[in-house]
mmCIF file of C-alpha atoms in Angstrom:
data_model
loop_
_atom_site.group_PDB
_atom_site.id
_atom_site.type_symbol
_atom_site.label_atom_id
_atom_site.label_comp_id
_atom_site.label_asym_id
_atom_site.label_seq_id
_atom_site.Cartn_x
_atom_site.Cartn_y
_atom_site.Cartn_z
ATOM 1 C CA MET S 1350 19.151 8.051 1.975
ATOM 2 C CA SER S 1351 17.636 5.405 -0.297
ATOM 3 C CA ARG S 1352 14.068 4.078 -0.211
ATOM 4 C CA ILE S 1353 15.438 0.728 1.036
ATOM 5 C CA VAL S 1354 17.263 2.241 4.002
ATOM 6 C CA ASN S 1355 14.279 4.432 4.836
ATOM 7 C CA ASN S 1356 11.950 1.436 4.913
ATOM 8 C CA LEU S 1357 14.329 -0.495 7.138
ATOM 9 C CA VAL S 1358 14.547 2.450 9.527
ATOM 10 C CA LEU S 1359 10.778 2.724 9.696
ATOM 11 C CA ALA S 1360 10.371 -1.023 10.137
ATOM 12 C CA ALA S 1361 12.773 -1.066 13.071
ATOM 13 C CA LEU S 1362 10.925 1.777 14.782
ATOM 14 C CA VAL S 1363 7.468 0.466 14.103
ATOM 15 C CA ALA S 1364 8.357 -3.016 15.328
ATOM 16 C CA ALA S 1365 8.642 -1.622 19.062
ATOM 17 C CA ALA S 1366 -16.178 -7.794 6.868
ATOM 18 C CA THR S 1367 -17.482 -10.699 7.218
ATOM 19 C CA PRO S 1368 -15.794 -13.629 5.433
ATOM 20 C CA SER S 1369 -17.100 -14.476 1.999
ATOM 21 C CA ILE S 1370 -18.389 -17.905 1.028
ATOM 22 C CA ALA S 1371 -15.381 -18.440 -1.250
ATOM 23 C CA GLN S 1372 -13.029 -17.416 1.531
ATOM 24 C CA ALA S 1373 -14.435 -19.969 3.966
ATOM 25 C CA ARG S 1374 -14.488 -22.683 1.300
ATOM 26 C CA ASP S 1375 -10.942 -22.151 0.094
ATOM 27 C CA LYS S 1376 -9.102 -21.186 3.262
ATOM 28 C CA ALA S 1377 -7.208 -24.494 3.193
ATOM 29 C CA ALA S 1378 -5.640 -23.455 -0.120
ATOM 30 C CA VAL S 1379 -3.714 -20.620 1.530
ATOM 31 C CA ALA S 1380 0.026 -21.193 1.870
ATOM 32 C CA PRO S 1381 1.037 -21.071 5.544
ATOM 33 C CA SER S 1382 2.179 -17.593 6.476
ATOM 34 C CA PRO S 1383 5.622 -18.795 7.647
ATOM 35 C CA LYS S 1384 6.232 -19.792 4.021
ATOM 36 C CA LEU S 1385 5.861 -16.165 3.027
ATOM 37 C CA SER S 1386 8.533 -15.098 5.481
ATOM 38 C CA SER S 1387 10.993 -17.819 4.470
ATOM 39 C CA ALA S 1388 10.365 -17.476 0.725
ATOM 40 C CA CYS S 1389 11.139 -13.770 0.891
ATOM 41 C CA ALA S 1390 14.053 -13.792 3.328
ATOM 42 C CA GLY S 1391 16.609 -11.181 2.289
ATOM 43 C CA MET S 1392 14.314 -9.700 -0.380
ATOM 44 C CA ASP S 1393 13.790 -6.254 1.162
ATOM 45 C CA GLY S 1394 15.124 -4.160 -1.728
ATOM 46 C CA PRO S 1395 14.305 -3.768 -5.432
ATOM 47 C CA GLU S 1396 15.390 -7.358 -6.067
ATOM 48 C CA GLY S 1397 12.254 -8.403 -4.203
ATOM 49 C CA TRP S 1398 9.828 -6.174 -6.076
ATOM 50 C CA SER S 1399 9.272 -8.758 -8.816
ATOM 51 C CA HIS S 1400 10.193 -11.862 -6.842
ATOM 52 C CA PRO S 1401 7.261 -14.301 -6.522
ATOM 53 C CA ALA S 1402 5.825 -14.761 -3.043
ATOM 54 C CA PRO S 1403 3.187 -17.220 -1.859
ATOM 55 C CA PRO S 1404 -0.178 -15.698 -0.963
ATOM 56 C CA ALA S 1405 -1.076 -15.340 2.701
ATOM 57 C CA HIS S 1406 -4.114 -14.745 4.849
ATOM 58 C CA ILE S 1407 -3.932 -11.420 6.681
ATOM 59 C CA TYR S 1408 -7.253 -11.381 8.551
ATOM 60 C CA GLY S 1409 -10.898 -12.073 7.810
ATOM 61 C CA ASN S 1410 -11.631 -11.267 4.193
ATOM 62 C CA THR S 1411 -8.175 -9.778 3.543
ATOM 63 C CA TRP S 1412 -5.294 -11.510 1.776
ATOM 64 C CA TYR S 1413 -1.715 -10.758 0.720
ATOM 65 C CA VAL S 1414 -1.273 -11.464 -3.013
ATOM 66 C CA GLY S 1415 1.787 -9.327 -3.773
ATOM 67 C CA THR S 1416 5.462 -10.030 -4.321
ATOM 68 C CA CYS S 1417 8.279 -10.320 -1.811
ATOM 69 C CA GLY S 1418 8.997 -6.603 -1.933
ATOM 70 C CA ILE S 1419 5.729 -4.910 -2.912
ATOM 71 C CA ALA S 1420 2.312 -5.438 -1.377
ATOM 72 C CA SER S 1421 -0.856 -6.138 -3.297
ATOM 73 C CA VAL S 1422 -3.884 -6.777 -1.096
ATOM 74 C CA LEU S 1423 -7.101 -8.579 -2.027
ATOM 75 C CA VAL S 1424 -10.243 -7.767 -0.045
ATOM 76 C CA THR S 1425 -13.058 -10.212 -0.810
ATOM 77 C CA SER S 1426 -16.835 -10.187 -0.627
ATOM 78 C CA ASP S 1427 -19.757 -12.128 -2.059
ATOM 79 C CA GLU S 1428 -20.479 -9.153 -4.333
ATOM 80 C CA GLY S 1429 -16.973 -9.119 -5.802
ATOM 81 C CA HIS S 1430 -13.460 -8.250 -4.717
ATOM 82 C CA VAL S 1431 -11.208 -5.225 -4.383
ATOM 83 C CA LEU S 1432 -7.480 -5.200 -5.179
ATOM 84 C CA ILE S 1433 -5.173 -2.561 -3.732
ATOM 85 C CA ASP S 1434 -1.950 -1.897 -5.669
ATOM 86 C CA SER S 1435 -0.430 -3.970 -8.429
ATOM 87 C CA GLY S 1436 3.328 -3.986 -8.032
ATOM 88 C CA PRO S 1437 5.726 -3.130 -10.884
ATOM 89 C CA ALA S 1438 5.096 -3.803 -14.565
ATOM 90 C CA ASP S 1439 6.205 -7.443 -14.456
ATOM 91 C CA ALA S 1440 4.237 -8.355 -11.304
ATOM 92 C CA ALA S 1441 0.777 -8.763 -12.861
ATOM 93 C CA PRO S 1442 1.146 -12.517 -13.606
ATOM 94 C CA LEU S 1443 2.358 -13.094 -10.044
ATOM 95 C CA VAL S 1444 -0.582 -11.226 -8.518
ATOM 96 C CA LEU S 1445 -3.076 -13.050 -10.750
ATOM 97 C CA ALA S 1446 -1.503 -16.404 -9.909
ATOM 98 C CA ASN S 1447 -1.762 -15.679 -6.190
ATOM 99 C CA ILE S 1448 -5.422 -14.727 -6.494
ATOM 100 C CA ARG S 1449 -6.090 -18.045 -8.226
ATOM 101 C CA LYS S 1450 -4.063 -20.005 -5.650
ATOM 102 C CA LEU S 1451 -6.431 -18.700 -2.986
ATOM 103 C CA GLY S 1452 -9.381 -20.102 -4.926
ATOM 104 C CA PHE S 1453 -10.666 -16.747 -6.157
ATOM 105 C CA ASP S 1454 -11.393 -15.804 -9.756
ATOM 106 C CA PRO S 1455 -9.570 -12.655 -10.969
ATOM 107 C CA ALA S 1456 -12.674 -11.887 -13.047
ATOM 108 C CA ASP S 1457 -14.505 -11.227 -9.759
ATOM 109 C CA VAL S 1458 -12.242 -8.262 -8.964
ATOM 110 C CA ARG S 1459 -14.498 -5.239 -9.392
ATOM 111 C CA TRP S 1460 -12.226 -2.379 -8.272
ATOM 112 C CA ILE S 1461 -8.493 -1.720 -8.304
ATOM 113 C CA LEU S 1462 -7.361 0.923 -5.808
ATOM 114 C CA THR S 1463 -3.999 2.637 -5.426
ATOM 115 C CA SER S 1464 -1.677 3.853 -2.701
ATOM 116 C CA HIS S 1465 0.762 6.193 -4.473
ATOM 117 C CA GLU S 1466 1.411 6.858 -8.117
ATOM 118 C CA HIS S 1467 4.903 5.341 -8.509
ATOM 119 C CA HIS S 1468 5.855 2.604 -10.955
ATOM 120 C CA ASP S 1469 6.779 0.036 -8.307
ATOM 121 C CA HIS S 1470 3.231 0.092 -6.889
ATOM 122 C CA VAL S 1471 1.002 0.820 -9.896
ATOM 123 C CA GLY S 1472 3.174 -0.321 -12.809
ATOM 124 C CA SER S 1473 0.964 -3.277 -13.737
ATOM 125 C CA ILE S 1474 -2.449 -1.786 -13.013
ATOM 126 C CA ALA S 1475 -3.185 -1.433 -16.731
ATOM 127 C CA GLU S 1476 -2.454 -5.128 -17.306
ATOM 128 C CA LEU S 1477 -4.464 -6.208 -14.264
ATOM 129 C CA GLN S 1478 -7.332 -4.024 -15.405
ATOM 130 C CA LYS S 1479 -7.377 -5.817 -18.765
ATOM 131 C CA ALA S 1480 -7.115 -9.244 -17.136
ATOM 132 C CA THR S 1481 -9.900 -8.681 -14.612
ATOM 133 C CA GLY S 1482 -12.199 -6.145 -16.231
ATOM 134 C CA ALA S 1483 -12.041 -4.121 -12.998
ATOM 135 C CA GLN S 1484 -12.384 -0.372 -12.771
ATOM 136 C CA VAL S 1485 -9.787 1.868 -11.151
ATOM 137 C CA ALA S 1486 -10.589 4.320 -8.365
ATOM 138 C CA ALA S 1487 -7.975 6.785 -7.113
ATOM 139 C CA LEU S 1488 -7.572 10.162 -5.493
ATOM 140 C CA ALA S 1489 -8.093 13.033 -7.922
ATOM 141 C CA SER S 1490 -4.559 14.179 -7.071
ATOM 142 C CA ALA S 1491 -3.167 10.947 -8.552
ATOM 143 C CA ARG S 1492 -5.471 10.662 -11.558
ATOM 144 C CA GLN S 1493 -3.380 12.573 -14.114
ATOM 145 C CA VAL S 1494 -0.285 10.522 -13.354
ATOM 146 C CA LEU S 1495 -2.177 7.212 -13.490
ATOM 147 C CA GLU S 1496 -3.837 8.073 -16.785
ATOM 148 C CA SER S 1497 -0.674 9.426 -18.408
ATOM 149 C CA GLY S 1498 1.858 7.029 -16.915
ATOM 150 C CA LYS S 1499 4.178 10.001 -16.427
ATOM 151 C CA PRO S 1500 5.433 11.070 -12.968
ATOM 152 C CA SER S 1501 4.301 14.478 -11.771
ATOM 153 C CA ALA S 1502 6.783 17.353 -11.853
ATOM 154 C CA ASP S 1503 5.417 18.234 -8.398
ATOM 155 C CA ASP S 1504 6.730 14.951 -6.997
ATOM 156 C CA PRO S 1505 9.994 15.321 -5.010
ATOM 157 C CA GLN S 1506 11.182 12.118 -6.703
ATOM 158 C CA SER S 1507 10.533 13.462 -10.202
ATOM 159 C CA GLY S 1508 13.445 12.620 -12.482
ATOM 160 C CA GLN S 1509 14.309 9.554 -10.431
ATOM 161 C CA ILE S 1510 11.168 7.438 -10.817
ATOM 162 C CA GLU S 1511 10.110 5.607 -13.971
ATOM 163 C CA GLY S 1512 6.962 5.895 -16.027
ATOM 164 C CA PHE S 1513 4.482 3.054 -16.503
ATOM 165 C CA ALA S 1514 1.622 1.929 -18.719
ATOM 166 C CA PRO S 1515 -1.273 4.378 -18.305
ATOM 167 C CA ALA S 1516 -4.564 3.172 -16.845
ATOM 168 C CA PRO S 1517 -7.931 4.943 -17.128
ATOM 169 C CA VAL S 1518 -9.467 5.987 -13.816
ATOM 170 C CA ALA S 1519 -13.211 5.404 -13.615
ATOM 171 C CA ARG S 1520 -13.765 7.225 -10.338
ATOM 172 C CA SER S 1521 -11.916 10.184 -8.847
ATOM 173 C CA LEU S 1522 -11.962 10.283 -5.059
ATOM 174 C CA VAL S 1523 -11.490 12.889 -2.376
ATOM 175 C CA ASP S 1524 -10.434 12.399 1.226
ATOM 176 C CA GLY S 1525 -13.082 10.413 3.119
ATOM 177 C CA ASP S 1526 -14.775 8.816 0.087
ATOM 178 C CA SER S 1527 -15.575 5.094 0.204
ATOM 179 C CA VAL S 1528 -15.543 2.380 -2.443
ATOM 180 C CA THR S 1529 -18.299 -0.123 -1.671
ATOM 181 C CA LEU S 1530 -19.393 -3.583 -2.746
ATOM 182 C CA GLY S 1531 -22.487 -4.643 -0.839
ATOM 183 C CA ARG S 1532 -21.590 -4.401 2.858
ATOM 184 C CA LEU S 1533 -17.877 -4.046 2.100
ATOM 185 C CA ALA S 1534 -16.630 -0.457 2.320
ATOM 186 C CA LEU S 1535 -13.064 0.782 1.922
ATOM 187 C CA THR S 1536 -12.447 4.393 2.920
ATOM 188 C CA VAL S 1537 -9.714 6.503 1.357
ATOM 189 C CA HIS S 1538 -7.572 8.937 3.327
ATOM 190 C CA ALA S 1539 -5.431 11.505 1.502
ATOM 191 C CA THR S 1540 -2.007 11.162 3.142
ATOM 192 C CA PRO S 1541 0.407 13.160 0.911
ATOM 193 C CA ALA S 1542 3.622 12.424 2.778
ATOM 194 C CA HIS S 1543 5.420 10.267 0.209
ATOM 195 C CA SER S 1544 3.937 11.640 -3.019
ATOM 196 C CA PRO S 1545 1.355 14.255 -4.025
ATOM 197 C CA GLY S 1546 -1.305 11.591 -4.634
ATOM 198 C CA SER S 1547 -0.581 9.320 -1.678
ATOM 199 C CA ALA S 1548 -3.635 7.480 -0.378
ATOM 200 C CA SER S 1549 -4.193 5.236 2.630
ATOM 201 C CA TRP S 1550 -7.159 2.877 2.963
ATOM 202 C CA THR S 1551 -9.117 1.509 5.931
ATOM 203 C CA TRP S 1552 -11.795 -1.171 6.176
ATOM 204 C CA GLN S 1553 -13.300 -3.596 8.660
ATOM 205 C CA ALA S 1554 -12.454 -7.291 8.462
ATOM 206 C CA CYS S 1555 -14.096 -9.987 10.582
ATOM 207 C CA ASP S 1556 -13.023 -13.563 11.273
ATOM 208 C CA GLU S 1557 -15.263 -16.641 11.434
ATOM 209 C CA ALA S 1558 -16.137 -15.823 15.048
ATOM 210 C CA PHE S 1559 -17.216 -12.314 13.951
ATOM 211 C CA THR S 1560 -14.340 -10.719 15.805
ATOM 212 C CA CYS S 1561 -13.768 -7.595 13.766
ATOM 213 C CA LYS S 1562 -10.624 -5.527 13.274
ATOM 214 C CA MET S 1563 -9.903 -2.339 11.391
ATOM 215 C CA ILE S 1564 -7.216 -2.834 8.778
ATOM 216 C CA ALA S 1565 -5.201 0.189 7.706
ATOM 217 C CA TYR S 1566 -3.283 0.040 4.452
ATOM 218 C CA ALA S 1567 -1.147 3.055 5.328
ATOM 219 C CA ASP S 1568 0.757 4.462 2.405
ATOM 220 C CA SER S 1569 4.513 4.895 2.368
ATOM 221 C CA ALA S 1570 5.543 7.764 4.627
ATOM 222 C CA THR S 1571 9.202 8.124 3.719
ATOM 223 C CA THR S 1572 10.194 11.623 2.591
ATOM 224 C CA ILE S 1573 12.806 10.889 -0.033
ATOM 225 C CA SER S 1574 13.579 12.796 -3.198
ATOM 226 C CA ALA S 1575 15.635 13.090 -6.335
ATOM 227 C CA ASP S 1576 19.195 14.303 -5.894
ATOM 228 C CA GLY S 1577 19.397 18.026 -5.258
ATOM 229 C CA TYR S 1578 15.809 18.453 -4.099
ATOM 230 C CA ARG S 1579 15.449 20.462 -0.887
ATOM 231 C CA PHE S 1580 12.178 20.190 0.997
ATOM 232 C CA SER S 1581 13.066 23.376 2.849
ATOM 233 C CA ASP S 1582 12.687 25.263 -0.443
ATOM 234 C CA HIS S 1583 9.056 24.090 -0.712
ATOM 235 C CA PRO S 1584 7.050 25.157 2.362
ATOM 236 C CA ASP S 1585 3.801 24.052 0.702
ATOM 237 C CA ARG S 1586 5.207 20.549 0.314
ATOM 238 C CA ILE S 1587 6.326 20.533 3.955
ATOM 239 C CA ALA S 1588 2.784 21.454 5.009
ATOM 240 C CA ARG S 1589 1.320 18.617 2.909
ATOM 241 C CA ILE S 1590 3.764 16.122 4.385
ATOM 242 C CA GLN S 1591 2.855 17.174 7.895
ATOM 243 C CA THR S 1592 -0.828 16.804 7.033
ATOM 244 C CA GLY S 1593 -0.204 13.365 5.575
ATOM 245 C CA LEU S 1594 1.737 12.150 8.604
ATOM 246 C CA SER S 1595 -0.923 13.486 10.965
ATOM 247 C CA ARG S 1596 -3.657 11.654 9.077
ATOM 248 C CA ILE S 1597 -1.695 8.390 9.093
ATOM 249 C CA ALA S 1598 -1.279 8.671 12.859
ATOM 250 C CA GLN S 1599 -5.038 9.026 13.283
ATOM 251 C CA LEU S 1600 -6.137 6.128 11.054
ATOM 252 C CA PRO S 1601 -8.328 3.452 12.651
ATOM 253 C CA CYS S 1602 -5.607 0.859 12.787
ATOM 254 C CA ASP S 1603 -5.855 -2.510 14.514
ATOM 255 C CA ILE S 1604 -3.772 -4.187 11.794
ATOM 256 C CA LEU S 1605 -1.200 -2.168 9.836
ATOM 257 C CA VAL S 1606 -0.234 -3.128 6.288
ATOM 258 C CA THR S 1607 2.124 -1.027 4.154
ATOM 259 C CA PRO S 1608 2.945 -0.939 0.408
ATOM 260 C CA HIS S 1609 6.486 -2.061 1.219
ATOM 261 C CA PRO S 1610 5.767 -4.973 3.589
ATOM 262 C CA SER S 1611 9.165 -4.621 5.248
ATOM 263 C CA ALA S 1612 8.207 -1.131 6.447
ATOM 264 C CA SER S 1613 5.618 -2.642 8.792
ATOM 265 C CA ASN S 1614 7.437 -5.916 9.514
ATOM 266 C CA LEU S 1615 4.437 -7.597 7.908
ATOM 267 C CA PHE S 1616 5.882 -11.004 7.087
ATOM 268 C CA ASP S 1617 7.189 -11.631 10.607
ATOM 269 C CA ARG S 1618 3.823 -10.539 11.981
ATOM 270 C CA LEU S 1619 1.961 -12.913 9.669
ATOM 271 C CA SER S 1620 4.251 -15.767 10.698
ATOM 272 C CA GLY S 1621 3.695 -15.153 14.424
ATOM 273 C CA LYS S 1622 7.153 -13.775 15.129
ATOM 274 C CA ALA S 1623 5.662 -10.409 16.130
ATOM 275 C CA PRO S 1624 2.142 -9.283 17.103
ATOM 276 C CA LEU S 1625 -0.211 -8.907 14.144
ATOM 277 C CA VAL S 1626 -2.646 -6.634 15.985
ATOM 278 C CA ASN S 1627 -1.424 -3.349 17.458
ATOM 279 C CA ALA S 1628 -3.796 -0.395 17.675
ATOM 280 C CA GLN S 1629 -0.824 1.977 18.077
ATOM 281 C CA ALA S 1630 0.997 0.785 14.948
ATOM 282 C CA CYS S 1631 -0.128 3.622 12.656
ATOM 283 C CA ALA S 1632 0.815 6.230 15.236
ATOM 284 C CA ALA S 1633 4.251 4.654 15.649
ATOM 285 C CA TYR S 1634 4.688 4.404 11.869
ATOM 286 C CA SER S 1635 3.858 8.093 11.480
ATOM 287 C CA GLN S 1636 6.075 9.118 14.379
ATOM 288 C CA ALA S 1637 9.044 7.272 12.906
ATOM 289 C CA ALA S 1638 8.536 8.926 9.521
ATOM 290 C CA GLY S 1639 8.140 12.328 11.164
ATOM 291 C CA ALA S 1640 11.375 11.881 13.070
ATOM 292 C CA TYR S 1641 13.230 11.071 9.860
ATOM 293 C CA PHE S 1642 11.702 14.063 8.073
ATOM 294 C CA ALA S 1643 12.624 16.419 10.917
ATOM 295 C CA LYS S 1644 16.194 15.133 10.753
ATOM 296 C CA ARG S 1645 16.296 15.704 7.021
ATOM 297 C CA LEU S 1646 14.991 19.262 7.344
ATOM 298 C CA ALA S 1647 17.519 19.988 10.070
ATOM 299 C CA GLY S 1648 20.250 18.706 7.776
ATOM 300 C CA GLU S 1649 19.092 20.937 4.932
ATOM 301 C CA THR S 1650 19.117 23.942 7.240
ATOM 302 C CA GLY S 1651 22.625 23.056 8.352
ATOM 303 C CA GLU S 1652 23.794 22.831 4.768
ATOM 304 C CA ALA S 1653 22.355 26.265 4.014
ATOM 305 C CA GLY S 1654 24.326 27.729 6.915
ATOM 306 C CA LYS S 1655 27.686 26.445 5.695
#
């Protein structure tokens, strides 16, 4: 089953910090969230990965600056900003333009963080790093791929995913580490369900009334692979996937955001067509992915018995 179908399946199942001075000053510059939904209608697949999308306010100090098909999230503070994910190789100008449309200066981005080490999510990190001067922080398990630009042979999708421009990693992280700027702290969670280096991120965001929510940028949880790969032949990989799904389910998660926005129905939620806040969203997201993985394993077992 393709990545697109998997994300649609997950989306259907899941659907059941103090603001910075610049944020408060420039909030009026944000395109209305319904524009995001309408501008990206029908752009769920690869055709949307490099399709320009208007920026949108998620909550508090957190903003959507990605494309129609791939998320890039800006988390702001008075001490500088953090960018999570870059999109594919041709998305850098779109991400930079969206940051500027919000009234922020790309040169104030201090850190670039990653979800998983695939070209559609980190393909333009090298270019964004040059444009902003930011440093990259990533799980140690993703570092070699990020710095080489070559997919890992340990990745079930190896042979199917493309390479990308390498980007130096300034800080290697382990599960539970935090990247901080002043009072802003983003915590990494190793969630190796989708790829060996998969990372999810959580942080607190507060609105103008100081009502605070935990935002979870939960990494992709789909267990897809290159043709011919059998998860049932790799018990160690199965164990890592189960660990990753369990950790996603336990994330502090008032507001769920995912690297493929369609997987968490993000645009409809930002436009008011579905609830934005749901403390059970990460658990439901994990459960849906686990159900798909169990079905896949059962199918592999059935094939072996033929």
